[in-house]
C-alpha positions as a Markdown table, in Angstrom:
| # | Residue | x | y | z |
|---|---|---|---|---|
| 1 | Unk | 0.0 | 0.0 | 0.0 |
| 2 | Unk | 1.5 | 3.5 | -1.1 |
| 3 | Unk | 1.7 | 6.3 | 1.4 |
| 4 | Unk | 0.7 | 9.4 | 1.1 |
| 5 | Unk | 3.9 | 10.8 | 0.2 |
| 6 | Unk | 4.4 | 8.3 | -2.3 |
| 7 | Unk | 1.2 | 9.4 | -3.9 |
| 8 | Unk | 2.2 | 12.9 | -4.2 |
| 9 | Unk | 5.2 | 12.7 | -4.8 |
| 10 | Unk | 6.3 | 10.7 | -7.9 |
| 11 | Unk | 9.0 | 8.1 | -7.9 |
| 12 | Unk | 12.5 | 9.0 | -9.7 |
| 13 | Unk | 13.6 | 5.7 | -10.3 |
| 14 | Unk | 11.0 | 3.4 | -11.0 |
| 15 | Unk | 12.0 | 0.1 | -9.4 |
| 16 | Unk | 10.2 | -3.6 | -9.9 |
| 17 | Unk | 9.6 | -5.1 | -6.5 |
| 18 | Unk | 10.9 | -8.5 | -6.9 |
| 19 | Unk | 10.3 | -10.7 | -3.9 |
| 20 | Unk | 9.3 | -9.2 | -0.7 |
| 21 | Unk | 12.1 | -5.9 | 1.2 |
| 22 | Unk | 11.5 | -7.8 | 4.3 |
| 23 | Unk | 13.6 | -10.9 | 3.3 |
| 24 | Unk | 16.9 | -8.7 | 2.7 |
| 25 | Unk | 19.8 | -8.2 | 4.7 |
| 26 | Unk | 20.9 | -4.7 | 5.4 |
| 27 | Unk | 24.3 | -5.8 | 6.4 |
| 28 | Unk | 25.0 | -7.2 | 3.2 |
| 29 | Unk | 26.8 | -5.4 | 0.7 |
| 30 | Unk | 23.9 | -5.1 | -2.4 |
| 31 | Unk | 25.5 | -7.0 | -5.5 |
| 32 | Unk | 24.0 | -4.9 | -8.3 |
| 33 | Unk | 21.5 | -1.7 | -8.3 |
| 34 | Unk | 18.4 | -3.6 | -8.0 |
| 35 | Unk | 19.9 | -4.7 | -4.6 |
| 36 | Unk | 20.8 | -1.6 | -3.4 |
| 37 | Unk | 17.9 | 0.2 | -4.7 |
| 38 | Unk | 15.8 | -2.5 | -2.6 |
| 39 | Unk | 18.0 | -2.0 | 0.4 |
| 40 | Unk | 17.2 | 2.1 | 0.3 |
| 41 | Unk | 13.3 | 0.8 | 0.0 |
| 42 | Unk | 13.3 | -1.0 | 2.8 |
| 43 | Unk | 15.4 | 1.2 | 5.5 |
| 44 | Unk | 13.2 | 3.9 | 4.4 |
| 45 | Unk | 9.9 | 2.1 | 4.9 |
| 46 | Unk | 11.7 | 1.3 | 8.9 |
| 47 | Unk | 11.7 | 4.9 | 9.6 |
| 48 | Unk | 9.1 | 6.8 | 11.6 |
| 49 | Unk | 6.6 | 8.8 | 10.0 |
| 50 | Unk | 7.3 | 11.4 | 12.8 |
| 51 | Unk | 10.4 | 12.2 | 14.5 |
| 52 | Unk | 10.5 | 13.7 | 17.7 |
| 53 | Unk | 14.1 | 15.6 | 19.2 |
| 54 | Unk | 14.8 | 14.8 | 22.6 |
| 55 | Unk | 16.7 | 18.5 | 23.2 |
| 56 | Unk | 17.4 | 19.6 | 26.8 |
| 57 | Unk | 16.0 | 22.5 | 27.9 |
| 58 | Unk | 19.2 | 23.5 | 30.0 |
| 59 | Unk | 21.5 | 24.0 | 26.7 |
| 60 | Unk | 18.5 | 26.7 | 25.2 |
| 61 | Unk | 19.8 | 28.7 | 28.6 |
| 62 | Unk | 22.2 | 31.3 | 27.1 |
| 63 | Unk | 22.2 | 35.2 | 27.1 |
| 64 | Unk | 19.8 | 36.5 | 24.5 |
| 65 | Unk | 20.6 | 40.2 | 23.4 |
| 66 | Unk | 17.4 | 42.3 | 22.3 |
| 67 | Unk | 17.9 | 45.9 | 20.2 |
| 68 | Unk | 15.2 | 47.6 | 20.9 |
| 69 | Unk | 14.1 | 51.4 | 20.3 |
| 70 | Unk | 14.2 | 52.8 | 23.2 |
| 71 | Unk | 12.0 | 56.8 | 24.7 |
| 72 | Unk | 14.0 | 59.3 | 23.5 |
| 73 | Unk | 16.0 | 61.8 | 25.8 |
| 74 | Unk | 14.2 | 63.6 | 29.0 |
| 75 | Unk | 13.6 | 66.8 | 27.9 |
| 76 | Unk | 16.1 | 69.8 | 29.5 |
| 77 | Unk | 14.8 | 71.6 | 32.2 |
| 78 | Unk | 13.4 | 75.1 | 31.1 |
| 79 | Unk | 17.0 | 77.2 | 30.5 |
| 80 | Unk | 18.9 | 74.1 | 30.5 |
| 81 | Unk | 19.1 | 73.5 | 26.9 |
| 82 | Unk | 21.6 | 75.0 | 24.5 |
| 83 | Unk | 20.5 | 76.9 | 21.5 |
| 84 | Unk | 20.2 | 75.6 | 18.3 |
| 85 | Unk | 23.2 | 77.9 | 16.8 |
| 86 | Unk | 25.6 | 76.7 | 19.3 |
| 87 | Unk | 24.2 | 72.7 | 18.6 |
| 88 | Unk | 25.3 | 73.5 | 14.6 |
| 89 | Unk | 28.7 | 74.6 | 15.4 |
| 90 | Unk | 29.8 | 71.7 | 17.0 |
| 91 | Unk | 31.7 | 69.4 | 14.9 |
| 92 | Unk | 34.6 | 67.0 | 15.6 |
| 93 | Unk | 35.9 | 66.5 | 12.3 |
| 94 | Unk | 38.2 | 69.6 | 12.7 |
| 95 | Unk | 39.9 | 68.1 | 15.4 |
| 96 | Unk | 40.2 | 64.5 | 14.2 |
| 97 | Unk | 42.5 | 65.9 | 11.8 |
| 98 | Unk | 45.1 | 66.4 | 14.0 |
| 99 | Unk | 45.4 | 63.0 | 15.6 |
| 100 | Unk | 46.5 | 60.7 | 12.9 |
| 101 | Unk | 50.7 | 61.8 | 13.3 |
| 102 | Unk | 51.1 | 62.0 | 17.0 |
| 103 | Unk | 54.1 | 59.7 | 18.9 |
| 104 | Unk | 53.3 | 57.7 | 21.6 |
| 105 | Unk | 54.6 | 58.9 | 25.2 |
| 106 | Unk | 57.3 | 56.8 | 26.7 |
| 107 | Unk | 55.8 | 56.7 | 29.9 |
| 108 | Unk | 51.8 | 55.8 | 28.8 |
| 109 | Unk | 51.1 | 51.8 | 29.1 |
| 110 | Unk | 48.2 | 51.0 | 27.8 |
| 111 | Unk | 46.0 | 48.2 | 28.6 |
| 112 | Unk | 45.5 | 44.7 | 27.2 |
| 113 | Unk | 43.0 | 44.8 | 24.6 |
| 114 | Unk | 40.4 | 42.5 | 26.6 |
| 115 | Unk | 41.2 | 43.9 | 30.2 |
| 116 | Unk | 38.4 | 46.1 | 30.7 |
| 117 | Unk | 38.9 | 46.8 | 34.4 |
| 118 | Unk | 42.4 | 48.3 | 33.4 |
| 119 | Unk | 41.0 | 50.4 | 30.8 |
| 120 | Unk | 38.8 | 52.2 | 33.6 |
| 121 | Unk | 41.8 | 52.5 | 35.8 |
| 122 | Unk | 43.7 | 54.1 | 32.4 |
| 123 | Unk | 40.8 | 56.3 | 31.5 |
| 124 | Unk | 39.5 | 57.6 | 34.9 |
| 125 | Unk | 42.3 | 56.8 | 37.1 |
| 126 | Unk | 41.9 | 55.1 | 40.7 |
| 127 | Unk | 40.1 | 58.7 | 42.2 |
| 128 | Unk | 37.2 | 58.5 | 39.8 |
| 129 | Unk | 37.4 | 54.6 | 39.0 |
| 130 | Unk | 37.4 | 53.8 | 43.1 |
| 131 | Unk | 35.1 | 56.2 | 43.8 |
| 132 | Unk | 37.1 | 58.9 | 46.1 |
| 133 | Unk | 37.0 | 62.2 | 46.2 |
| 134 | Unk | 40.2 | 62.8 | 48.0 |
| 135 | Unk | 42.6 | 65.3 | 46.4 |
| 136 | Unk | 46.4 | 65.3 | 46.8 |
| 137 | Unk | 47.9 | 66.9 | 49.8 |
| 138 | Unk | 51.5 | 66.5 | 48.9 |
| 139 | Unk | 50.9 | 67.9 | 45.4 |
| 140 | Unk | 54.1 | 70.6 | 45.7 |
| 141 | Unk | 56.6 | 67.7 | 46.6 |
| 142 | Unk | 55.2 | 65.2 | 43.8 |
| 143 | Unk | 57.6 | 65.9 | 40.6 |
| 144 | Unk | 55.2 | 65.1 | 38.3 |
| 145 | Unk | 51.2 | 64.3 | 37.8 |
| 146 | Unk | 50.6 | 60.9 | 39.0 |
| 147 | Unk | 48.2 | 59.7 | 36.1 |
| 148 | Unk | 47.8 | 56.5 | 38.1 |
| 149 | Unk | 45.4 | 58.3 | 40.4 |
| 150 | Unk | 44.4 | 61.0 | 38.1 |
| 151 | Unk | 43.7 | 58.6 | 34.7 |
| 152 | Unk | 45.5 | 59.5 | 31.5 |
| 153 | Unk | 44.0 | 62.4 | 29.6 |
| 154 | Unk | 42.9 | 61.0 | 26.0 |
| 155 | Unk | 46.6 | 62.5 | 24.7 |
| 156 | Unk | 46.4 | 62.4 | 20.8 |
| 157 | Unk | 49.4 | 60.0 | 21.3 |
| 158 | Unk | 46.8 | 57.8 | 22.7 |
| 159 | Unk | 43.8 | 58.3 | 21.0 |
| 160 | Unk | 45.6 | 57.7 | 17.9 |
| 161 | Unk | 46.4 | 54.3 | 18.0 |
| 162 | Unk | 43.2 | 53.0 | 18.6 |
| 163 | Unk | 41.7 | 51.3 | 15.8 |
| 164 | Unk | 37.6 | 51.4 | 15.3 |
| 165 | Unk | 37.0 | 48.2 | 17.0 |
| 166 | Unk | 39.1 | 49.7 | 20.1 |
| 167 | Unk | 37.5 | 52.7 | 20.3 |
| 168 | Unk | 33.8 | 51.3 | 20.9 |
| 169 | Unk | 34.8 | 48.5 | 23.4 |
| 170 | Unk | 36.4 | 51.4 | 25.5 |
| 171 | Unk | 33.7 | 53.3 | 24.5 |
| 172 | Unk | 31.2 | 50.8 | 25.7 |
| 173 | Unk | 33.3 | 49.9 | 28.8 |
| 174 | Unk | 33.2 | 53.9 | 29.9 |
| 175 | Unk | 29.4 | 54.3 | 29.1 |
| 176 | Unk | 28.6 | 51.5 | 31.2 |
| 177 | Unk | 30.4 | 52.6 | 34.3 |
| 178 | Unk | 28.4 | 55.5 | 33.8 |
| 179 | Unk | 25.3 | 54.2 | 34.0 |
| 180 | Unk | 25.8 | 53.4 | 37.7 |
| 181 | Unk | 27.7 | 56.3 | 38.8 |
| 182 | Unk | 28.2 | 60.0 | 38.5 |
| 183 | Unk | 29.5 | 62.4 | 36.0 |
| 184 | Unk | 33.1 | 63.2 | 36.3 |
| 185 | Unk | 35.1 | 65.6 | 34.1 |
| 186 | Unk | 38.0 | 63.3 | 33.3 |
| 187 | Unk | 34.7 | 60.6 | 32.0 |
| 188 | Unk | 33.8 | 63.5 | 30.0 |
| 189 | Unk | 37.1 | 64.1 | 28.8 |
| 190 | Unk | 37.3 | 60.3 | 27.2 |
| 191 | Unk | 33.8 | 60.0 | 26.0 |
| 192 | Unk | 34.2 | 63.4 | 23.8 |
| 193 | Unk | 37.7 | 62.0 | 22.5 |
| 194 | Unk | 36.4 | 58.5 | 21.9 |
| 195 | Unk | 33.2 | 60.2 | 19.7 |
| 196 | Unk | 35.7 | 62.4 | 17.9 |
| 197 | Unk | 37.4 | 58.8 | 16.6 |
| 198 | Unk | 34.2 | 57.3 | 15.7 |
| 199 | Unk | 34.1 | 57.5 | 12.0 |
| 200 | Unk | 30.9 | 57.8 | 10.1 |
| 201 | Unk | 29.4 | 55.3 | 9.0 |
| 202 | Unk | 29.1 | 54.3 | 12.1 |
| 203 | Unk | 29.6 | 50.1 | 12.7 |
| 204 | Unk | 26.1 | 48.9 | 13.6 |
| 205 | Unk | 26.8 | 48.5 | 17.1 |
| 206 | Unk | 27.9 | 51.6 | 17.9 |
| 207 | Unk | 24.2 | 53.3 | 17.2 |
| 208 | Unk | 22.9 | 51.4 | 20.4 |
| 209 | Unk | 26.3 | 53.0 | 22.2 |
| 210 | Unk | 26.0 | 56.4 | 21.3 |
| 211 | Unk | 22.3 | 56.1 | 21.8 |
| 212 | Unk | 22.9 | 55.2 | 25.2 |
| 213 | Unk | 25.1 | 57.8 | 26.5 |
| 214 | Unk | 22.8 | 60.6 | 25.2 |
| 215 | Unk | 20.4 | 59.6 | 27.1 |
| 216 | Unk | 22.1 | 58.6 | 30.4 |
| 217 | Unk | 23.7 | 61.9 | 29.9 |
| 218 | Unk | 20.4 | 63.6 | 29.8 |
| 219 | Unk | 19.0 | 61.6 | 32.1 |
| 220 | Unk | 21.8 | 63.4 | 34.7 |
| 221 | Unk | 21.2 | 66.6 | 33.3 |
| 222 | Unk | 17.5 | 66.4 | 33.9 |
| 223 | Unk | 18.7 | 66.2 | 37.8 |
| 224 | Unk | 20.8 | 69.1 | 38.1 |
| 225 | Unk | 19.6 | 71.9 | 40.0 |
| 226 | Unk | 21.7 | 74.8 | 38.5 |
| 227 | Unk | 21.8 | 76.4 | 35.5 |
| 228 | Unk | 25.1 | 76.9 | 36.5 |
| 229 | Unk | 26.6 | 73.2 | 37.1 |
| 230 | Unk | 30.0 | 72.8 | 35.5 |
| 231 | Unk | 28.4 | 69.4 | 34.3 |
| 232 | Unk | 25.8 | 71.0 | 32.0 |
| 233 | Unk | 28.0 | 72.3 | 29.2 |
| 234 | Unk | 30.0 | 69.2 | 29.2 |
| 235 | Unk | 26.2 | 66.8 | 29.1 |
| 236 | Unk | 24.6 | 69.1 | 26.5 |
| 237 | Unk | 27.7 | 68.7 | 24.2 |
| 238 | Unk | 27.8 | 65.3 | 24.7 |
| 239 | Unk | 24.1 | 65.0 | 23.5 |
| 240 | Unk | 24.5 | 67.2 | 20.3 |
| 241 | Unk | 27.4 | 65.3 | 19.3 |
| 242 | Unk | 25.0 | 62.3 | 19.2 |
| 243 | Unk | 22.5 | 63.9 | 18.2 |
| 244 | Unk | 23.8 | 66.3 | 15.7 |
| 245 | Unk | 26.7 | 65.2 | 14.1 |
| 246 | Unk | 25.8 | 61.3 | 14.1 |
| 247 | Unk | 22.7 | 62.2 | 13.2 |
| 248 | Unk | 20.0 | 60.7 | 15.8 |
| 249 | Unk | 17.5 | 63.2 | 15.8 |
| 250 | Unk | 15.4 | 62.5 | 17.7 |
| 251 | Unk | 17.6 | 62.4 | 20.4 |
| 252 | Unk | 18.3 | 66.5 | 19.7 |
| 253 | Unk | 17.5 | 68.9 | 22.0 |
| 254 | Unk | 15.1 | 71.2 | 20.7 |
| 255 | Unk | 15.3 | 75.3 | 20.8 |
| 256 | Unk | 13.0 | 76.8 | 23.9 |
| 257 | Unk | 9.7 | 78.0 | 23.3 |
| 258 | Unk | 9.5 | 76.0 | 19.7 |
């Protein structure tokens, strides 16, 4: 009797059943075509119509990653936001231009490529990076700054010889420190350095980045109670880069009154 699939679907090579598929041997080498094509018959007749996987559930357990559009960025509190003039005048191409020829300092170690705790220590330096708010008190007998404590400033030397790749995964590391902690002007030194090397087109992954920091950063802004915070003008141009010169829009801060 035929199945179903063999009635729709039409046989290929026609074979003659000779003799009945259950008297063969499947451990027997077939000694012509008719054998074989007999042998392929019958261990397809022995299979299951239906074939359930046995799959365990424990190995479907890993770390999913969703993209997802997120609310734009709070809106700045009345006075707050900067005008849409001073928004257009920022750019960072004018300065990238300047950072391709620059030596490396003697005295700068960078990090491992994959140590992200040491990157924070580079970047913000043990004050920030630990937390402290302690300033020197010995700062006349030191001979020099102690970038250990203070974080390297994003030298052109140093921002130079990062590649694209290295550039978002520090960016990334920096933006999520951020997210859990306060504003600090040597952060805000690195973030504006690190945008100035992102180069347009952006990779894919860096729009969620970017995307990210504009609104953390207006998210601390929205918090200030001064118009006259030193952190403002340093948050506000942080969010028109994003939003201006990598072109997320909607992210922009929008003139007063409009």
């Amino acid at each position: 009797m035929k199945s179903e699939a063999e009635d729709l679907m039409p046989r290929l090579l026609p074979l003659e059943c000779v003799g009945s598929t259950g008297e063969l041997d499947l451990s027997v080498t077939p000694r012509n075509p008719q054998e074989y094509l007999r042998q392929v018959q019958l261990e397809a007749s022995l299979c299951p119509e239906v074939v359930v996987a046995q799959i365990d559930p424990k190995k479907l357990k890993k770390k999913q990653t969703v993209n997802a559009l997120v609310a734009g960025c709070p809106a700045a509190p009345l006075g707050f936001s900067p005008s849409l003039n001073w928004q257009q005048l920022q750019s960072i191409t004018k300065n990238r231009r300047h950072w391709s020829c620059q030596n490396l300092d003697d005295n700068v170690q960078m990090p491992k490529l994959t140590d992200e705790e040491g990157w924070k220590r580079f970047c913000l330096g043990e004050q920030v990076y630990l937390g402290s708010s302690s300033c020197h008190t010995d700062t006349d007998a030191e001979p020099a700054l102690d970038y250990n404590k203070l974080g390297f400033p994003p030298f052109l030397s140093i921002v130079s010889r990062l590649n694209q790749s290295t550039v978002l995964m520090v960016l990334d590391i920096l933006i999520s420190w951020f997210e859990e902690r306060e504003f600090a002007s040597q952060l805000g030194r690195w973030l504006y350095a690190l945008l100035a090397c992102l180069e347009k087109p952006l990779l894919p992954e860096a729009h969620s980045s970017i995307r990210q920091l504009a609104r953390r950063c207006a998210h601390v802004r929205s918090t200030l109670e001064s118009e006259e915070d030193e952190r403002l003008p340093a948050l506000n141009l942080l969010i028109c880069l994003v939003a201006r010169y990598f072109e997320q829009n909607d992210l922009a801060d929008q003139p007063e009154g409009s």
